[in-house]
Short mmCIF file of C-alpha atoms in Angstrom, two decimals:
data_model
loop_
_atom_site.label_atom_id
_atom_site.label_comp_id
_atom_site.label_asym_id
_atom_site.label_seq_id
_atom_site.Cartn_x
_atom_site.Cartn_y
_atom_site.Cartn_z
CA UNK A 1 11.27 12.02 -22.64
CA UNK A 2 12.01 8.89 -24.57
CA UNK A 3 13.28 5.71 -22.95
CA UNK A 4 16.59 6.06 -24.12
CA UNK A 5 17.18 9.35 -21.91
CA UNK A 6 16.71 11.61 -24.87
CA UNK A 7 14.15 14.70 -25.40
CA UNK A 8 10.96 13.19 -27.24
CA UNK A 9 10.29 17.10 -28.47
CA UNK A 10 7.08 17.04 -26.71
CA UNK A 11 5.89 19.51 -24.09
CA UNK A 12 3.35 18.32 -21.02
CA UNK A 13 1.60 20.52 -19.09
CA UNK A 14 0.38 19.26 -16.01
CA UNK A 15 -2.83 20.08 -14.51
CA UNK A 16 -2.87 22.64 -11.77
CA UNK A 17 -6.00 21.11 -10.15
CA UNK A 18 -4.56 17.64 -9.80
CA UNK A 19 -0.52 18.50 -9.53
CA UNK A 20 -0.62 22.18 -8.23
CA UNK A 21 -2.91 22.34 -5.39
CA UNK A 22 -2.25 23.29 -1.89
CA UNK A 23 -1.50 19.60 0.01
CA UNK A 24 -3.51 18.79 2.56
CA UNK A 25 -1.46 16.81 5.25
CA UNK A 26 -4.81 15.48 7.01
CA UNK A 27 -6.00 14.13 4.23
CA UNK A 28 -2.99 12.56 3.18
CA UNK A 29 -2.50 10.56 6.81
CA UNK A 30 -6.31 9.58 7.65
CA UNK A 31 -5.91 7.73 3.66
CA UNK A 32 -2.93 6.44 4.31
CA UNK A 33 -3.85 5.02 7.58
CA UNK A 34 -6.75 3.46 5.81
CA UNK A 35 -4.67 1.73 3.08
CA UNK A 36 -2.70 0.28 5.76
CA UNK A 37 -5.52 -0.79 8.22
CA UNK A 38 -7.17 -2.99 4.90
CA UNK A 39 -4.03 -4.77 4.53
CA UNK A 40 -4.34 -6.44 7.78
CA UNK A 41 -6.34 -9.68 8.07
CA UNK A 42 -7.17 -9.51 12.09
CA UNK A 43 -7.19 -13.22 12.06
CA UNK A 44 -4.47 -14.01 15.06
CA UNK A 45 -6.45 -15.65 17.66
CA UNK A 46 -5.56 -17.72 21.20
CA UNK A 47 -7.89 -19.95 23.18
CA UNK A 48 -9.73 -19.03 26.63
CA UNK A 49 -10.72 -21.59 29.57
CA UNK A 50 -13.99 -21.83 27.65
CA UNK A 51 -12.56 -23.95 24.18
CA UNK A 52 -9.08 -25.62 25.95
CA UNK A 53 -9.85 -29.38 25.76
CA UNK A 54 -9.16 -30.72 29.55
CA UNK A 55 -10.98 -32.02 32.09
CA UNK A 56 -13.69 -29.83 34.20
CA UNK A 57 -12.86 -32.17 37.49
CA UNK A 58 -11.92 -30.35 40.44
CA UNK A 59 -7.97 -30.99 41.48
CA UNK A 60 -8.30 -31.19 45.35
CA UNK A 61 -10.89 -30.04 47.98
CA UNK A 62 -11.71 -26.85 48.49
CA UNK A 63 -10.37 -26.38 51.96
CA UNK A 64 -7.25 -27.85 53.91
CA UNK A 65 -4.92 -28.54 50.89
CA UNK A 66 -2.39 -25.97 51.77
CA UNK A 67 -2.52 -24.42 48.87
CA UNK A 68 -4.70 -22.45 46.66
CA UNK A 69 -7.97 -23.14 45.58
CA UNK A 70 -8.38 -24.14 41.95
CA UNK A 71 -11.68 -25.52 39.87
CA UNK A 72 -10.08 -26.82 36.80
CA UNK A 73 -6.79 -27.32 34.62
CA UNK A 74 -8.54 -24.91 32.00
CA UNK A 75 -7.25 -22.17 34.46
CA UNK A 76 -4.41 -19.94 32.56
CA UNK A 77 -1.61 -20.75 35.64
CA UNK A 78 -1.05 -24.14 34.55
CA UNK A 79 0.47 -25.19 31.38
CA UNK A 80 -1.82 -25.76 28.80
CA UNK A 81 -4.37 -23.85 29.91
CA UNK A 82 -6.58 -21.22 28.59
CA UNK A 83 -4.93 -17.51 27.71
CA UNK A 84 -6.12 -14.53 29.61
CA UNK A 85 -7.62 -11.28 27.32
CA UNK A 86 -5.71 -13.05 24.49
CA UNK A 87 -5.99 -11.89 20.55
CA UNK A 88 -9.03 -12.33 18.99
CA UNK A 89 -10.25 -12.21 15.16
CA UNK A 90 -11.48 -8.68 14.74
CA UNK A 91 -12.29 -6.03 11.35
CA UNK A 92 -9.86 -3.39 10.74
CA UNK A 93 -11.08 -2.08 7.94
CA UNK A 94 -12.68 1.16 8.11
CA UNK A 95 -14.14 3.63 5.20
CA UNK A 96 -13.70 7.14 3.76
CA UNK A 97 -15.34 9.49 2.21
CA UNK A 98 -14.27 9.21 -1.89
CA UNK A 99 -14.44 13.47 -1.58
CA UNK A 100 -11.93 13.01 1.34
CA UNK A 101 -9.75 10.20 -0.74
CA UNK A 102 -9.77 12.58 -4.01
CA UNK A 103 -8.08 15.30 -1.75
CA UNK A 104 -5.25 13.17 -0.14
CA UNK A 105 -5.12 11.52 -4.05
CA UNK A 106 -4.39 15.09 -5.34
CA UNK A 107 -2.73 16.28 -2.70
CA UNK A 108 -0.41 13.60 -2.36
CA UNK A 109 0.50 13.81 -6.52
CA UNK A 110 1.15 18.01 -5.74
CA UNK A 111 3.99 17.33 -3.46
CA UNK A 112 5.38 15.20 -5.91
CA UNK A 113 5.38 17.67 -8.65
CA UNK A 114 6.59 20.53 -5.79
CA UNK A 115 9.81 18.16 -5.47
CA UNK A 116 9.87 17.89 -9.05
CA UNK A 117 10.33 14.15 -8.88
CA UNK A 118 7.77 13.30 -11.71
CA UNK A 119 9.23 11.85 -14.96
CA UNK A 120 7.04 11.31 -18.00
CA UNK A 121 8.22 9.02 -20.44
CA UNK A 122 6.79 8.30 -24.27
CA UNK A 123 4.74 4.96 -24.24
CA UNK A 124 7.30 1.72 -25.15
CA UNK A 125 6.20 -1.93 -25.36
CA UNK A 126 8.53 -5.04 -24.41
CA UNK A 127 8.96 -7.60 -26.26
CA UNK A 128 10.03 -9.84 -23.84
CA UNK A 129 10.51 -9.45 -19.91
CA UNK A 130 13.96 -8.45 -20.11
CA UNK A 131 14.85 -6.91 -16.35
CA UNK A 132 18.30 -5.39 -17.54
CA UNK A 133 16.69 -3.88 -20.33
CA UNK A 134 14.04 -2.36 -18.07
CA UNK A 135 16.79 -1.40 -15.28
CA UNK A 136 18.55 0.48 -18.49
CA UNK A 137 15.59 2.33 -19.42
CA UNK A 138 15.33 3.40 -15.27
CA UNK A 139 19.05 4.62 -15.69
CA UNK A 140 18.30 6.46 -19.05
CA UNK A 141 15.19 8.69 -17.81
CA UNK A 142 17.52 9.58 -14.05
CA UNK A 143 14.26 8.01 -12.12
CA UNK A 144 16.27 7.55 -9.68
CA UNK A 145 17.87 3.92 -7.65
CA UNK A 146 15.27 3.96 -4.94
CA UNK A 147 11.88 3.29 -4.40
CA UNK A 148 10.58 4.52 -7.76
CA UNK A 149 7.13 4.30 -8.60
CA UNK A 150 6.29 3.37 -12.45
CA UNK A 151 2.60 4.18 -13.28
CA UNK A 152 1.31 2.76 -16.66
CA UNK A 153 -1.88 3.30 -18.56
CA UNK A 154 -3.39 0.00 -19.00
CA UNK A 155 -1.78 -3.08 -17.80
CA UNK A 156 1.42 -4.60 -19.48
CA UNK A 157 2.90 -8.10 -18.33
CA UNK A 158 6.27 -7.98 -20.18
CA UNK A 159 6.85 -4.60 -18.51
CA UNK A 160 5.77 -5.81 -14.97
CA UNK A 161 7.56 -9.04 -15.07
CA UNK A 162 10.71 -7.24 -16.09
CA UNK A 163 10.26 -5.31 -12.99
CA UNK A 164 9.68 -7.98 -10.51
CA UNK A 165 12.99 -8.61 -9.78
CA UNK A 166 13.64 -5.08 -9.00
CA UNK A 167 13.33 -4.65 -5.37
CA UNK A 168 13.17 -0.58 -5.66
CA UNK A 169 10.33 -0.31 -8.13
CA UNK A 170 6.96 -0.66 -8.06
CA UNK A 171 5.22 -0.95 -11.40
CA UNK A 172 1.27 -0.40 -11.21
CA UNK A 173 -1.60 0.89 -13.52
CA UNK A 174 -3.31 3.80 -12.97
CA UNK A 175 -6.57 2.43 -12.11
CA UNK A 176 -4.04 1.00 -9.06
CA UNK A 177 -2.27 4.00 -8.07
CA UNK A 178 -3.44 5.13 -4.23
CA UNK A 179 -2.03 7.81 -1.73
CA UNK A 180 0.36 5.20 0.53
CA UNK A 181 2.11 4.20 -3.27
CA UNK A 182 2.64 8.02 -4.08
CA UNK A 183 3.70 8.99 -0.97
CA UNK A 184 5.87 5.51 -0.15
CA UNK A 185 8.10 6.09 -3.72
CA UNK A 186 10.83 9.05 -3.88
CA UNK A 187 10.41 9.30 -7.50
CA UNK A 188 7.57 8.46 -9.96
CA UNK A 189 7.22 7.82 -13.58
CA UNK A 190 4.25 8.34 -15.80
CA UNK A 191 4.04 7.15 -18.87
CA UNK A 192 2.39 9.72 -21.52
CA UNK A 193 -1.74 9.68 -20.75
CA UNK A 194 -1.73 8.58 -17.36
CA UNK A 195 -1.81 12.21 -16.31
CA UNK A 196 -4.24 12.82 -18.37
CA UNK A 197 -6.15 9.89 -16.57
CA UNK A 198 -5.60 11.10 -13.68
CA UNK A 199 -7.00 14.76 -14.30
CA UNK A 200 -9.96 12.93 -15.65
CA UNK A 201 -10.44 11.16 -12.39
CA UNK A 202 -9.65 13.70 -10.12
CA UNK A 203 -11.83 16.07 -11.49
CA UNK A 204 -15.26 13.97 -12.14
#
């Protein structure tokens, strides 16, 4: 298809080993639990008794105050004092096999191309970012008004920036594409070679 909505005259055949397998829902949720646990940083943290800066001196005798015993201000009853079991910096990242990756990878692009909700486009340039323009060319191909996922081949600023203000679309390279972006957009849109990339990769 060209960017103006019309029939480029071409025919694409997609390959069955990357776009026709049977999905493997597994897969698909162990990877996209992955993506999302390496997005978080783990860095909230809260002090104990051990680092609050007050004094160790004990408040009152031990016995005959009428009231409980207590050691120090550091104690987590008073104010400013240490937090019990609070949040600590901690590693959420966790790995997968790339055999178990490939298989969500694939399996997540075959449900895509079961709901028929892959457009391929002829390659276009931009001359300038230009986000009408590129909402125009959206409306033109039907990719849809939500949460559209625009795969290029190889990296192209004007195309990107003309995108940015688009709060539904998420324009990414190939070498970028992962199972959370496929399976997060309702509709994507290759441009002509990515899936040819992609059969390449899938298949090594």
């Amino acid at each position: 298809m060209k960017i103006d909505g019309t029939d480029s005259g071409k025919k694409v055949t997609l390959d069955a080993n990357v776009f026709g397998v049977q999905p493997n829902d597994h897969a698909i949720y162990l990877d996209v639990v992955q993506y999302l646990a390496n997005q978080r940083h783990g860095n909230s943290k809260t002090k104990d008794r051990s680092e609050i800066a007050h004094s160790t001196k004990k408040l009152g005798r031990q016995k005959g105050g009428g009231g409980a015993r207590h050691g120090s201000l550091k104690a987590n009853i008073f104010v400013g004092g240490g937090r019990v079991f609070g949040p600590v910096p901690r590693f959420y990242h966790h790995k997968l096999n790339k055999k178990l990756k490939k298989l969500a990878r694939i399996s997540a692009l075959s449900y895509k191309a079961q709901e028929n909700a892959i457009v391929l486009v002829e390659p276009f340039t931009m001359d300038a970012p230009k986000t009408k323009e590129f909402a125009k060319i959206l409306t033109n191909i039907k990719a849809g008004s939500r949460k559209v996922l625009f795969v290029l081949p190889e990296n192209s600023d004007n195309i990107y920036l003309s995108s940015r203000n688009l709060p539904e679309v998420n324009v990414i390279t190939v070498d970028e594409i992962n199972t959370y972006a496929i399976m997060n957009s309702n509709s994507m849109v290759l441009v002509d070679g990515v899936q040819d990339i992609l059969s390449e990769r899938c298949q090594r």
